[in-house]
Amino acid sequence: SHLRSNHAIKEHCRQYHHLPCTPWLIGAMETAGFAASLVAACAPASSSSASASPPVGTGSTGDAEIGPADPLKSETGPADPLKSIPKSPIVILMIGMAGSGKSTWMHRMVIRLQSQKKRVYTINLDPAVRNVAYPVNVDIRDTVNYKEVMKHFGLGPNGGIMTSLNLFATKFDQVLALIDKRAPDLDYVLIDTPGQIEVFNWSASGQIILDSLAVSFPTVVCYVTDTARCAKPVTFMSNMLYACSILYKTKLPFIIAFNKVDVMSHSFLIEWMEDFEKVGQALSRESSYVASLARSMSLAMEEFYRNIRSVGVSAVTGQGCEDFERAVREAAEEFHTEYVPFLQEQRRDIEEKRNRAIDEQIKAFERSTNREKATKRSREGGLDEMDGDEDMEELEKDVRDFSIQER
């Protein structure tokens, strides 16, 4: 199980090509026991080996409790973790482009749920945000210094956010442990994310976070969209393609929240989603090449529209909160009835595909590591290189040793 875990980590790093390719990162992920979450959905049923670290959700009596169990336990062992996922708390991951209002919508939901006496746990994954309006239980800013990451890795703002989230993901098992400790007393876990939605399109950290949450708690993805900016059909199609790509990548229950309906009603968007001819008519008034591409995509997206949940909401006025809560309950039920059986059916196939790719991924990882070291040496020289190496070693030590705490 240790060997398989190490291979899974290396494969995951290479597959998404964004984690800093350094041995300390692999060590940090392995030390954190994160491989258990990564291979949770694909551990073969015949496997009887146990993970070296104790399961996150194990109680003081040592019995298997509902909650995150050891994903490497087999069906013949004490418990199948996929069958022991609890009904609550429901994890809602807020995803959306910058300016769509997802943080404001999250604030609105926190206030509403608390007014209903619901027990809410909040997590902020945006390392660059200055102020957060809602009370935060776990904040990435307490763990990773976004500006220091930019400085040491020589990154811009977007690259700094991506890398900060990647570093935080290496210790995400600690977040799971904190949630698991509170789980019996929680109804919802709300997670705010940065506006760089590419985190959940191709970056390793987004996949790690979603996979680890999904094998531990019922998880729902909420894609927040700015209704006013979707007035142009080309922008609408762009948003829907982003939503579609995230849906098919995560395969989790999905809700599209058309935000800011207090500014503009989302009824025309619902019409476009229900009748591709209407969006085609709207696109016919556009003459750009992008409009032509969007027209050709509108028919292909019809199946996506037919099976997606969408609600109109307003983070400012609170309009649509009841509809959103209903959609969340339906999505949580779908998680147990469709997503969990899907994992049970697919985990052996996923494991076989992973094993076939292990050797190639390890070789690619090693080549990338050597290439990165050579590039750094060629850019820097003399004392500057020595100082840079010392700074990098200090940062690496900080990342290896950091621990995530509640506020």
Phi, psi and omega in degrees: 000326178295316181296316180297322180297315180298318179295319180298320179296313182296320179297318181295319179299316182288324186299322184259352168054034178227340175293139177304124189277075179232146183300327181297329181291317177298318179297320180296317181294320181291317179299324181291351181074026188281341182299330179302320178288323184293322184258015183300319185279353187229017175289126183297147184296335182276352182290135179237006181281144182257154178290153182292330180263151182293151179297146184297323187266013182285133180277181184290338181278348180088353180280157178285124179249163173292140188131182183298116178255178180290114185294344181269001174291142180270172179292338179274354180277198183301321182198146172272116185299331180291335178269349183255012177294127185286167177284335179214157004282154176272126180267126178243116180261117181272117179236143178176161179292160178300130180089000180285344178094023183291322178292321177293321177294322177296319177301315179300317181291324178298314180297315183295313182295322178292327177292337176270010181066025175278148181265116189241140177237129185242145180226132176253122180250013179263107185283347186256356182290142181275311183232142177241124187285333184261157176292134185247133176272316178231127184233126180299333182293338178283346186248315185244126178272106185301317182290324177293323177297316177301317183294312187286326181264358179064046187250161171273185183302311181294316178297324178295320178295315181298313182292322177300318179291324176298317179295318179296324182295334179294342179244021186292344175298331177291325175295317178300320179296320179294317178295317181298324180295327181266348191309317181299339183253015184241149172252323182220147169238116181254130184237121177265143185233163178289162181288351177281087187287354174297343175306322184258004175265317183216349182285150182295322187297318179300318180293320179299313183296313181294316181297315183292323177291319186291335178269005181241323184216157173298122189239134181233137177260128176247116179261112184267129183236142176279110184299316183298323181283347177272006179299326174279127185299330179294317178294322177300313181296323179298315178297318182292325177293321175299313180299318181296318181294320178292320179300311184286339176282317183274327183061019180267159173307138194229138177230131172260121179254109176279101185276164177068037177289349173288339177271318181210132180295146180266011184300323181293330177290322176297320177297318178297324180286329183272338183222105184293340178293327180290319177291330175295320177296320179294323180287336181296338179278352176263144183244003183282165177295323179298323178295321177297318177296317180296324178297318180291333180276340187299320179290321180295332182276355184300320180295323178296315181297322187296329188249012182257147174271135177219141179222150173263129184223164173225117179291337182278312184265343183087005179297136177087002181299318181296318178296321180294318179297321178296318179295324179295317179298318178295319180294322178295322177294320177298324179304315183283326185274334185238315185290314181297313175300325178298316178298319181297324180284326190266347191296325179292318178296319180296319180295319180296317178296321179295317181297324180293331184266356187302308185299316181296320181293321180295317179297317180296321179297315181295320178298318181295321180297314180295321181294321180294319179297317180295321179295319180296319180294324181289331180282329186241157180207163175059223183293326180300320179295317180297317179296318180297319179297319180296317179297318181295319179297322179295317178296317180298320178296319179299318181293321180297324190263350188290152177230147183264129182234157173284156175279000000 
